[in-house]
XYZ file of C-alpha atoms in Angstrom:
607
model
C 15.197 -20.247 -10.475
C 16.388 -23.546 -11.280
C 13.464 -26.011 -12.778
C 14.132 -28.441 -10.036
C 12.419 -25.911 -7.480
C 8.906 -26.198 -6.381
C 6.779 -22.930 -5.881
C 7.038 -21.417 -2.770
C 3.208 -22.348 -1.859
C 3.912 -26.434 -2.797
C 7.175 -25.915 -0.854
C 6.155 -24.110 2.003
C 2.838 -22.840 2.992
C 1.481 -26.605 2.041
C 3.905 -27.861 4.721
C 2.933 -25.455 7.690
C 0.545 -26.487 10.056
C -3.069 -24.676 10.030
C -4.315 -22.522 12.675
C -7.835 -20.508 12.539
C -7.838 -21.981 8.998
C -4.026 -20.303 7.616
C -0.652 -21.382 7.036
C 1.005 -20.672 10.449
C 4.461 -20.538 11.909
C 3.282 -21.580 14.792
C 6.992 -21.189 17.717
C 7.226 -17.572 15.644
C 3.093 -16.378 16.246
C 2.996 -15.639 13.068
C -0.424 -16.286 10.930
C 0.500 -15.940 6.475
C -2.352 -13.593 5.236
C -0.992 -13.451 1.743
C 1.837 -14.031 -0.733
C 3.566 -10.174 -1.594
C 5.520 -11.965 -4.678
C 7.796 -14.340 -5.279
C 10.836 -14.272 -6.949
C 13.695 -17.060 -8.284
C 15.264 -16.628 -5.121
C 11.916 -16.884 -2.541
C 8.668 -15.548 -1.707
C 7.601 -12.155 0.541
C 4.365 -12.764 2.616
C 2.327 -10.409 4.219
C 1.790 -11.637 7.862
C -0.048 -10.798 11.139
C 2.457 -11.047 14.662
C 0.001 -12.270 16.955
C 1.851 -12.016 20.075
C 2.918 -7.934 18.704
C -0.383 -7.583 17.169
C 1.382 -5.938 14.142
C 1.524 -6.694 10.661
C 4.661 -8.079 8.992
C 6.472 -9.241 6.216
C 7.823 -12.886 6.420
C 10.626 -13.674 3.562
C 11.565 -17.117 2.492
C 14.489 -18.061 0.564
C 13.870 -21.356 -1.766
C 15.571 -24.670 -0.953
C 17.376 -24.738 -3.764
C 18.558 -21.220 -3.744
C 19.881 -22.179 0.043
C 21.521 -24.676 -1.401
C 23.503 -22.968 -3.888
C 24.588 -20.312 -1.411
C 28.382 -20.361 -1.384
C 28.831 -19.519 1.817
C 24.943 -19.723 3.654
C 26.585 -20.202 7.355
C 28.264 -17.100 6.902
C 25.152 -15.592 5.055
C 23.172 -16.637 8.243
C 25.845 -15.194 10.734
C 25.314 -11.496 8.907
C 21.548 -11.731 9.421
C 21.438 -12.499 12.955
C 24.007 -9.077 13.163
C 21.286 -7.111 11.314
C 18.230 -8.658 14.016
C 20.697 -6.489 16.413
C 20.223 -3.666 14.151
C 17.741 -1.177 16.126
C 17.110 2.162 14.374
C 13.660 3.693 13.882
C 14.609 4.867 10.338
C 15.700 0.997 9.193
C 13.190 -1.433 8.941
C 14.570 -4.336 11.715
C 14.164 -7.762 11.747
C 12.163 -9.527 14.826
C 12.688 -12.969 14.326
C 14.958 -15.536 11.973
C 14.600 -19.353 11.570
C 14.100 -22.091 9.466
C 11.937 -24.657 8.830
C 11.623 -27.969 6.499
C 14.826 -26.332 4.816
C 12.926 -23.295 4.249
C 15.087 -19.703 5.977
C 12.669 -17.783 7.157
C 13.255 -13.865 8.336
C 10.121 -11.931 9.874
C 10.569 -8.147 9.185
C 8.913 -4.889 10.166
C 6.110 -4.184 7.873
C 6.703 -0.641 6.293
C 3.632 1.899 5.620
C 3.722 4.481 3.292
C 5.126 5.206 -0.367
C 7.929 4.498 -1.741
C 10.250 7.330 -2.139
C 10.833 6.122 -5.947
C 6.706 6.988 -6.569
C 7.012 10.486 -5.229
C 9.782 11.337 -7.317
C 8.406 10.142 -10.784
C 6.302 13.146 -11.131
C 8.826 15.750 -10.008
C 11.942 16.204 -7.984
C 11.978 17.594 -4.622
C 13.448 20.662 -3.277
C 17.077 20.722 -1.730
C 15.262 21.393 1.199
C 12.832 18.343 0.981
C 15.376 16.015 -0.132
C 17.752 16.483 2.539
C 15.009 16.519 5.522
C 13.945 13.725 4.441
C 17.024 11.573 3.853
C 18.971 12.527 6.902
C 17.213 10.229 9.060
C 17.836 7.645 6.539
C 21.732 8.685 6.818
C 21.409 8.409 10.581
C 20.030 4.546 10.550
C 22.915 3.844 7.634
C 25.420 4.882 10.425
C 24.171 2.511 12.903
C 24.698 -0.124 10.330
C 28.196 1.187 9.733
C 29.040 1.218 13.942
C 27.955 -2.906 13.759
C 29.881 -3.330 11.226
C 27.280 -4.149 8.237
C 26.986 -2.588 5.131
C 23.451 -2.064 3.476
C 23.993 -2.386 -0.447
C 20.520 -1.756 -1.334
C 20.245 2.172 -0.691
C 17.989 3.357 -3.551
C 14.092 5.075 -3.977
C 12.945 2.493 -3.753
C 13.886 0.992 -0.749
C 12.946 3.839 1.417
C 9.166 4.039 2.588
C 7.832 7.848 3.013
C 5.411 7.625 6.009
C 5.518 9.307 9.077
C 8.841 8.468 9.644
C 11.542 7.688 6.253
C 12.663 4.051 6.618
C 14.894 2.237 4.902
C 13.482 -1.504 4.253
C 15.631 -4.564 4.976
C 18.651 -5.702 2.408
C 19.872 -9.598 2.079
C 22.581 -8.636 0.373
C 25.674 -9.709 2.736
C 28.965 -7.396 3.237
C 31.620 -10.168 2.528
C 30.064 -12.036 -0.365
C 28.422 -12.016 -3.631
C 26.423 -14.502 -4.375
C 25.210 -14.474 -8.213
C 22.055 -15.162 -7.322
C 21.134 -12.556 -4.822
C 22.520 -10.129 -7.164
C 21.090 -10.718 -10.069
C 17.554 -10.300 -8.526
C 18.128 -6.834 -7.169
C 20.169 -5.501 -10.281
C 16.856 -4.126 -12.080
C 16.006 -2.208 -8.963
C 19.490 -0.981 -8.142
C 21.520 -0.717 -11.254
C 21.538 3.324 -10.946
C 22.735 3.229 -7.539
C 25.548 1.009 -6.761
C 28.648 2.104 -6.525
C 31.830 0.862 -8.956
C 33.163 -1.138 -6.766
C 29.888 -2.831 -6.071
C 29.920 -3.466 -9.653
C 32.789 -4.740 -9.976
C 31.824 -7.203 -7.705
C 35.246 -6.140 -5.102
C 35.352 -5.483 -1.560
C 32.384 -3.313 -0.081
C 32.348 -1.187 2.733
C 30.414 1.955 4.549
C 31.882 4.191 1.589
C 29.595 2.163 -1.235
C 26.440 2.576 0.905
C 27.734 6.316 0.809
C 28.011 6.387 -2.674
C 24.633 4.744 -3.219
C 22.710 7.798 -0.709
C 24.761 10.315 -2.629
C 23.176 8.550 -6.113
C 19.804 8.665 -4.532
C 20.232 12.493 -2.723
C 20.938 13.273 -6.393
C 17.921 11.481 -7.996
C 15.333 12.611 -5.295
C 16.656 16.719 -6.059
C 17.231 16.631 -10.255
C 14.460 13.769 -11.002
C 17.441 12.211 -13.115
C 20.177 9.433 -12.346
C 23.810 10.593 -12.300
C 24.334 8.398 -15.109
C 22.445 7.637 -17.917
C 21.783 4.342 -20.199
C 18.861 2.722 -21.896
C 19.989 -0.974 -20.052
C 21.228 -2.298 -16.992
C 24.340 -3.256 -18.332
C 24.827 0.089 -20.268
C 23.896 1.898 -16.847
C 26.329 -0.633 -15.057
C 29.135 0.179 -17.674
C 28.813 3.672 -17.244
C 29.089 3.998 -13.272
C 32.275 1.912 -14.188
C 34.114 4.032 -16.850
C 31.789 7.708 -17.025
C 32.081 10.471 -14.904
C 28.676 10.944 -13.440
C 26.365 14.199 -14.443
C 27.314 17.207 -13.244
C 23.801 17.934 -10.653
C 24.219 21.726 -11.437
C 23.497 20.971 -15.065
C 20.553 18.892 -14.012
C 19.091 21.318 -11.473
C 20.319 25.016 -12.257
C 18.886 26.290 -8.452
C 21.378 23.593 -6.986
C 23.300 25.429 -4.082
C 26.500 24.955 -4.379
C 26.903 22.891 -0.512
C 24.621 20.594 -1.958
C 26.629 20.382 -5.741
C 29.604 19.761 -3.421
C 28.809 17.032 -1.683
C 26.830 14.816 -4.551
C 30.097 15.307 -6.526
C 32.126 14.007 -3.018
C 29.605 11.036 -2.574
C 29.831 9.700 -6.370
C 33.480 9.537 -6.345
C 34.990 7.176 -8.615
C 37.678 5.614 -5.779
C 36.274 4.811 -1.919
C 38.672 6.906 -0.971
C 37.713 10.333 -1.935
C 34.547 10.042 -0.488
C 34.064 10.505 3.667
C 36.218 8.581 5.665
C 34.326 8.437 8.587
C 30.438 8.111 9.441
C 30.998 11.005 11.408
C 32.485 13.394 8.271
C 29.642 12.024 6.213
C 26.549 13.112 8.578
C 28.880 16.307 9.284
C 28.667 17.183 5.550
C 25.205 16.499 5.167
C 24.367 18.796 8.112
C 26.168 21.576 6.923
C 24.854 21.362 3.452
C 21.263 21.278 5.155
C 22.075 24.128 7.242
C 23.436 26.395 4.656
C 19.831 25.689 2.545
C 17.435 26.172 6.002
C 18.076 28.234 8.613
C 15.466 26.163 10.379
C 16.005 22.519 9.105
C 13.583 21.608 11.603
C 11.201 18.154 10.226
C 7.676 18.047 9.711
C 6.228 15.462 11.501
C 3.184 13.159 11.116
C 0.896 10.979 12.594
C 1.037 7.478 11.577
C -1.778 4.363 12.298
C 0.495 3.214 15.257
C 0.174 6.167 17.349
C -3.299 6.998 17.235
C -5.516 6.270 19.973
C -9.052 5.786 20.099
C -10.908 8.191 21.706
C -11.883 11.696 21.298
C -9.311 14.327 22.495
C -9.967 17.742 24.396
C -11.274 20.378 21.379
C -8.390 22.568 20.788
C -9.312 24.273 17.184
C -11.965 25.487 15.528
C -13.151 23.539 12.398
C -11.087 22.962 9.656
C -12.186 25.208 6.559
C -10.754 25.213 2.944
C -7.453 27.056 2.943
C -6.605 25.784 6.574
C -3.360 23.356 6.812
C -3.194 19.930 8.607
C -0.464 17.401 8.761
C 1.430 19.111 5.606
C -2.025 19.064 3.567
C -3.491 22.591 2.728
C -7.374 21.765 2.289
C -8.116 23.312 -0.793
C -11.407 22.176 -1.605
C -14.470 20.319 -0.337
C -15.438 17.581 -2.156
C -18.647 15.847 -0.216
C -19.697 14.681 3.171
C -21.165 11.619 4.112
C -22.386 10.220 7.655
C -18.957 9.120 8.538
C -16.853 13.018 7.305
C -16.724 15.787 4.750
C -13.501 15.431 2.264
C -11.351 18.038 1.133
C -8.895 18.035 -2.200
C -6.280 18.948 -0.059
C -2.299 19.753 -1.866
C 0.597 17.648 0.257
C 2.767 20.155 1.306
C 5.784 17.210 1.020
C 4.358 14.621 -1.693
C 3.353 17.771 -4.059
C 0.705 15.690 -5.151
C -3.353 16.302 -4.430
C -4.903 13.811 -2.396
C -8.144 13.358 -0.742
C -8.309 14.560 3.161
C -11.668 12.790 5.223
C -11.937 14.386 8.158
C -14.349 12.944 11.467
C -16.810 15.305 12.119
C -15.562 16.490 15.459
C -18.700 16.583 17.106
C -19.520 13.223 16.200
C -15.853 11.808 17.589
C -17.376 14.377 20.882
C -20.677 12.405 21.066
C -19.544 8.801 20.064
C -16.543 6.505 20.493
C -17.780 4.375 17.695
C -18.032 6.691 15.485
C -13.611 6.661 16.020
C -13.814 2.772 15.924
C -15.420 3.002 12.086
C -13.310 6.355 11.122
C -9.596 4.140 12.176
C -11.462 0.721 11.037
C -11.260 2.582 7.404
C -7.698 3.558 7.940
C -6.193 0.193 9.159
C -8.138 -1.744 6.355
C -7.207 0.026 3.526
C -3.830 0.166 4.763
C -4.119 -3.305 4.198
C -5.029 -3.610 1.036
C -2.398 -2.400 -1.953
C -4.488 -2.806 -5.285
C -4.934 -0.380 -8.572
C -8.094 -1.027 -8.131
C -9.045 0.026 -4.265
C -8.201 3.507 -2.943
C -4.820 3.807 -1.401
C -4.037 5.666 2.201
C -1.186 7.543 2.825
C -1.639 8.614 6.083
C -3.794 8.812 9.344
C -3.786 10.895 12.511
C -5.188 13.087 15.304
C -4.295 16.536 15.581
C -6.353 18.445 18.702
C -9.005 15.857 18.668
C -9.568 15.964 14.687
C -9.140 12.792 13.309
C -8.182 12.699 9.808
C -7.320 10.340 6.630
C -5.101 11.005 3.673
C -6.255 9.050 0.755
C -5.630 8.757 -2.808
C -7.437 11.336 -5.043
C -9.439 9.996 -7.970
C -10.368 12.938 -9.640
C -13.103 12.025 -12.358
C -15.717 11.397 -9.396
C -17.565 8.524 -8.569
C -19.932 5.963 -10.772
C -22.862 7.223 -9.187
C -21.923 10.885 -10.833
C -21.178 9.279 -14.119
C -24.202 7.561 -14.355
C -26.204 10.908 -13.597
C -24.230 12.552 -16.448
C -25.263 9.519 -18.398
C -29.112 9.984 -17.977
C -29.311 6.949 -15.500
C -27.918 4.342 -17.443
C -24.305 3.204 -19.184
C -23.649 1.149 -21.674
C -23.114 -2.460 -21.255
C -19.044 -2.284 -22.676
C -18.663 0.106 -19.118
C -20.471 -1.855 -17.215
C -18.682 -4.624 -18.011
C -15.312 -2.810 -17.359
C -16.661 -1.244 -14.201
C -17.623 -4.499 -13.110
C -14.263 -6.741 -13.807
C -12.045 -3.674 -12.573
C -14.305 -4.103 -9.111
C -13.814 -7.476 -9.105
C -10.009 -7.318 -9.176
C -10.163 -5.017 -6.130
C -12.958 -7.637 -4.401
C -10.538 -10.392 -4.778
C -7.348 -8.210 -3.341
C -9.613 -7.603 -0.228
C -10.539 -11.263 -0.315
C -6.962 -12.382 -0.036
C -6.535 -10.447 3.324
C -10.331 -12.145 4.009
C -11.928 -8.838 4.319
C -15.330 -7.989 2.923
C -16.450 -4.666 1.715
C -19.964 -4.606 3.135
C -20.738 -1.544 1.090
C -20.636 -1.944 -2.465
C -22.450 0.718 -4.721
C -21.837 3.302 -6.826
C -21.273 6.127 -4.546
C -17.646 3.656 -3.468
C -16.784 3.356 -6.725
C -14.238 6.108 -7.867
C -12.904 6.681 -11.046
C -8.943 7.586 -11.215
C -7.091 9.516 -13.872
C -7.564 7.103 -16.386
C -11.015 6.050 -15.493
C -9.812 3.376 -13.661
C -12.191 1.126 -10.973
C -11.090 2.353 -7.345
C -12.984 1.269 -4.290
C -13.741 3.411 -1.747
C -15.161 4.184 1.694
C -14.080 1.175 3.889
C -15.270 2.497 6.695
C -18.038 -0.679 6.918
C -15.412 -3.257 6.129
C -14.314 -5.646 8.191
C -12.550 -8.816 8.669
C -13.854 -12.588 8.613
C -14.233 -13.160 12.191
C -15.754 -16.590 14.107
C -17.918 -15.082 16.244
C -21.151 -16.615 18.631
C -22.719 -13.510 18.952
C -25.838 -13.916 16.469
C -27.467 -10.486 15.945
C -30.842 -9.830 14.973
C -31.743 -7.472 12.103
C -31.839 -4.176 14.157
C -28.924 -4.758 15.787
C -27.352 -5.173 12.232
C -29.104 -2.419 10.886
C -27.697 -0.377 14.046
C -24.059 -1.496 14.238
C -23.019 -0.785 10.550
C -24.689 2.933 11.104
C -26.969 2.394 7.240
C -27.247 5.888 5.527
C -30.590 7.074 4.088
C -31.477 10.799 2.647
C -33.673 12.069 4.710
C -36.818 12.993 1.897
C -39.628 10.885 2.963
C -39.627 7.683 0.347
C -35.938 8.078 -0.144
C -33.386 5.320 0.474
C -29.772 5.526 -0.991
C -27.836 3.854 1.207
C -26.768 0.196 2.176
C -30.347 -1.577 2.099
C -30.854 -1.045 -1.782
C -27.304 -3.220 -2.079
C -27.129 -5.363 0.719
C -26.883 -9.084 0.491
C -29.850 -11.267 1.816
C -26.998 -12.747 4.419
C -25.655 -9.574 5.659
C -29.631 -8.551 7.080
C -30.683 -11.892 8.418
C -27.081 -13.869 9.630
C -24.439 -10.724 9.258
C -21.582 -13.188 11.169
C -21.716 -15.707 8.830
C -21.348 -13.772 5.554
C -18.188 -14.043 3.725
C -17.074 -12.341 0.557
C -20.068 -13.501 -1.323
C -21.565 -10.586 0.211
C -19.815 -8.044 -2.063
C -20.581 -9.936 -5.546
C -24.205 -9.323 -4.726
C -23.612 -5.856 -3.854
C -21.732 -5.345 -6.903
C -24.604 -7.235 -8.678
C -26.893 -5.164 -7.586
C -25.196 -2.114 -8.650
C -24.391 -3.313 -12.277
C -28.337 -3.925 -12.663
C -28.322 -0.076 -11.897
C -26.113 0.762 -14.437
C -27.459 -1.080 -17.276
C -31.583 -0.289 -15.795
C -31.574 2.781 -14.555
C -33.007 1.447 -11.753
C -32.798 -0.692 -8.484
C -34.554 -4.127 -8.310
C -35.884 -3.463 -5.125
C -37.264 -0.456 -3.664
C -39.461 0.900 -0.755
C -40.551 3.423 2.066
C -38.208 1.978 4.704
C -34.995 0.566 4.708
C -37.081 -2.786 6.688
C -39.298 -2.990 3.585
C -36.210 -3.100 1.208
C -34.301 -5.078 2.589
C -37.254 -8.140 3.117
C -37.530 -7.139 -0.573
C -33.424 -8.696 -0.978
C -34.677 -11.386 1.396
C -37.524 -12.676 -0.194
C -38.389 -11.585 -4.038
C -36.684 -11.969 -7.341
C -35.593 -9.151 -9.348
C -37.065 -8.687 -12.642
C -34.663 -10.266 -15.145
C -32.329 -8.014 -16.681
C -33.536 -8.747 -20.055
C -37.673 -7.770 -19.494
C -36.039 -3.848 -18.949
C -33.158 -4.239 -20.953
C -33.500 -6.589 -24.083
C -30.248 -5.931 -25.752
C -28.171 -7.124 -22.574
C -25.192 -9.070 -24.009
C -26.354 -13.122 -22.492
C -22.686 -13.485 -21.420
C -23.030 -10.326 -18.923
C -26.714 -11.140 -17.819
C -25.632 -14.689 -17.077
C -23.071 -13.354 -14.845
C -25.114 -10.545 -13.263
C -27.774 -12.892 -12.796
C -25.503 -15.878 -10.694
C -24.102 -12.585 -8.783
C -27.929 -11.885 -7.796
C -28.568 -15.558 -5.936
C -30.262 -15.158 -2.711
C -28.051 -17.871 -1.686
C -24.091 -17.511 -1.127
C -23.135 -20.987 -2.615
C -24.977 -20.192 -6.112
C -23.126 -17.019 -6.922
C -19.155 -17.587 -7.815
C -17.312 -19.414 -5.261
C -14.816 -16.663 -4.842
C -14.062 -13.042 -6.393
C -11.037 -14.288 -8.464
C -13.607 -17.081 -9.993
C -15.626 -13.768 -10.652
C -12.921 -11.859 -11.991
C -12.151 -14.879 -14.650
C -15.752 -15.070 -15.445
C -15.707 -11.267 -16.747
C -12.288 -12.020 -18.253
C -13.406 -14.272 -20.918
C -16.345 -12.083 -21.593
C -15.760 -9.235 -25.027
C -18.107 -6.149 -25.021
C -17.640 -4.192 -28.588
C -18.264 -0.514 -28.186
């Protein structure tokens, strides 16, 4: 990016006008929620349609990239053929503009993984592969029929979610601009085809070579050609021949061997001539693996419905299979479902299944409204540091989740092993790794509303991910004031039942949450999270009781007991930041969970 360019923010959200307190694009109904990345040629924005009620993706190309365009007229002319562009297995493109010399495209947002992170930890089968590329074959053949060309086929472009989809390219068919290209060339060095390279004449045949490139990556785990830099990997697509994928996958059939070799050819030429040969190919190679090359299907966050459906099964048990998970064992249950370590049958991965109770979805509609409200948030939110979804559905009436496995447990289990207490270098970790997955939520303006250490697992690493969003929710303006029990009511708190008990919300909840719950913010969560690293350094809980009421009055109205009368050797750093976490009142504690975050940056904790 050229020094003379501002960032995208100075450029272009602090232009927009503000509605409901965000940057909006106000003739387009579309609010910013927060900046993907940006890059030397624009920014990517996360984005909420509010006339669709969907979320999207809003991509801005810099002035002064615009600017430089050789040819932006004809650059604009190929994007409004793509807005035509209707397949369900290609992302589309709703709405293109510009403003204060800012382009502008709105795009479908795309859920799921990309197809790049399944295939780092092993290849898929022939089988898998081709089932779930051919749809992405189908939408590149639409594109062919209107005459563009895609140029970015590669893993990682294609979302795996209930449907494949292939996510919007700006690269243009009868141009290249330096720019453009030299941004994507990390990403798709393996994939382009020679003539790409070369920087000649594109057409349908170099998208073909690029799916063949990817077929063959997604079955052998390896690139057809190898190099240890983007130019060595460019150099060899240009004068090597490309690996021979029986050599990298033994079991190859030999359909299958056929047609990578046909799809890498050197010259356009020798590969299909038609979109109709190509498809034809790739159907006969499926066929000859599968004599049923039927598709598993899924159910994705946009077609479930609220609402209990008719009980068609019996209840789900370990062994049993649902949406291509085989639940293989149960992990817990909590008031809001019991979750399995389940194997996905597609992925090959383990992940986490959380299943409604069905007879609670039976009783109780809300108890649906807080199951998807879990779904659709985390969804949201793509962080290290919060618990990732892949998928959500209904299948006869049993609503399910397919989460992210962290498999070393939660906090609360690690401070058990611990005898009650951890030392204050893990705390301190615990607590910044939190933070970073606070302030992720707080840039979508969502707080947690149940911080402790029963939502905080541990991944493979020990890494900080937050859980159980079922109580979140976002920042709403709202008149309806609610009284305590109604609070205590609508987010459904969750107490064992022994008689003095209480290990649930109360023992963490902010003073605002119990007395004004509509006009807490964020804030809430650092006290939450307070609360829960004076557990892990104590032992015990500042406040306690016989009823949840008496507890949370406790939050309300008394002072904990300072960290250093039970714990002498606290670091002064960490109890100085504990202890402005702990303020009864919102605008003492940090302004903001990134002002938290840098707070435990600058603090060192020896071993």
């Amino acid at each position: 990016m050229s020094t003379a360019c501002q960032t995208i923010e100075e450029s272009f959200l602090s232009v927009l006008p503000i509605e409901d307190g965000k940057p909006t694009l106000s003739l387009n109904s579309v609010l910013i929620e927060s900046k993907i990345f940006e890059s030397s040629i624009g920014g990517i924005f996360l984005g909420q349609h509010t006339g669709l009620r969907i979320p999207v993706v809003v991509r801005v190309l810099h002035p002064c990239v615009r600017a430089q365009l050789r040819d932006y007229e004809r650059f604009i002319s190929e994007t409004r053929k793509m807005c035509l562009a209707r397949h369900p297995n290609v992302a589309c493109i709703y709405d293109l503009g510009e403003y204060k010399n800012h382009t502008f495209a709105v795009c479908e947002y795309l859920e799921g993984i990309p197809l790049m992170e399944r295939i780092k930890s092993a290849p898929l089968t022939q089988g898998q592969a081709l089932t779930l590329l051919m749809p992405i074959a189908e939408g590149l053949c639409e594109y062919w029929r209107r005459g563009l060309v895609h140029r970015c086929v590669s893993p990682q472009s294609i979302k795996i979610g209930a449907d494949p989809k292939l996510d919007v390219s700006f690269l243009r068919r009868h141009y290249t601009d330096p720019q453009f290209k030299e941004f994507v060339t990390p990403v798709m060095a393996p994939y382009w085809s020679p003539e790409e390279v070369r920087n000649q004449p594109v057409d349908p045949s170099s998208d073909m070579w690029s799916f063949g490139a990817t077929l063959f990556h997604a079955i052998t785990g390896k690139t057809p050609f190898m190099a240890n830099t983007d130019k060595g990997m460019l150099n060899a697509i240009i004068y090597d021949e490309p690996m021979d994928p029986h050599k990298a996958n033994p079991e190859l059939h030999p359909a299958v061997r056929d047609l990578l070799l046909r799809l890498l050819a050197r010259q356009p030429e020798e590969r299909f001539m038609s979109a109709e040969a190509f498809m034809l190919s790739l159907r006969n190679a499926q066929a000859q693996i599968s004599a049923n090359p039927a598709r598993e299907r899924t159910i994705m966050f946009s077609e479930i419905s609220p609402g209990p459906g008719p009980r068609q099964r019996p209840p789900l048990r370990e062994g049993d299979v649902l949406a291509n998970c085989r639940l293989d064992k149960k992990l817990g249950a909590g008031a809001f479902g019991v979750v399995y370590l389940a194997r996905h049958k597609i992925l090959e991965i383990d992940v986490a299944v959380k299943l409604l109770p069905m007879e609670s979805a039976e009783k109780d509609v809300n108890f649906i409204d807080l199951f998807l409200r879990e779904a659709r948030t985390a969804a949201r939110i793509r962080h290290p540091n919060v618990v990732g979804i892949f998928e959500a559905g209904n299948v006869d009436g049993q609503y399910y989740l397919i989460m992210e496995f962290a498999p070393n447990g939660t906090v609360a289990e690690r401070l058990f092993l611990h005898g009650g207490k951890l030392p204050a270098f893990e705390v301190h970790r615990i607590l910044l790794e939190t933070a970073r997955g606070l302030q992720a939520a707080e840039n979508l303006n969502i707080i947690h509303r149940d911080i402790k250490p029963e939502n905080l697992m541990l991944g493979p690493n020990d890494e900080i991910k937050i859980a159980d969003l079922g109580l979140a929710k976002r920042l709403v303006k709202s008149g309806d004031a609610r009284t305590i029990n109604a609070s205590l009511l609508a987010d459904q708190l969750t107490m064992r039942n022994e008689p003095g008990m209480l290990a649930g919300t109360p023992a963490y909840m902010a003073p605002e949450i119990a007395v004004e719950p509509d006009k807490a913010d964020t804030r809430a969560d650092q006290y939450s999270l307070g609360i829960t690293a004076y557990q892990l350094l104590t032992g015990t809980l500042p406040f306690e009781g016989k009823t949840p009421m008496e507890v949370i009055m406790k939050h309300v109205l008394e002072e904990p007991a300072p960290l250093k009368s039970l714990l002498p050797g606290v670091p002064e750093s960490l109890d100085a930041v504990i202890e402005r976490m702990l303020k009864k009142k919102p605008a003492e504690r940090f302004a903001s969970a990134a002002e938290l975050t840098a707070a435990l940056e600058q603090i060192s904790i020896p071993r």
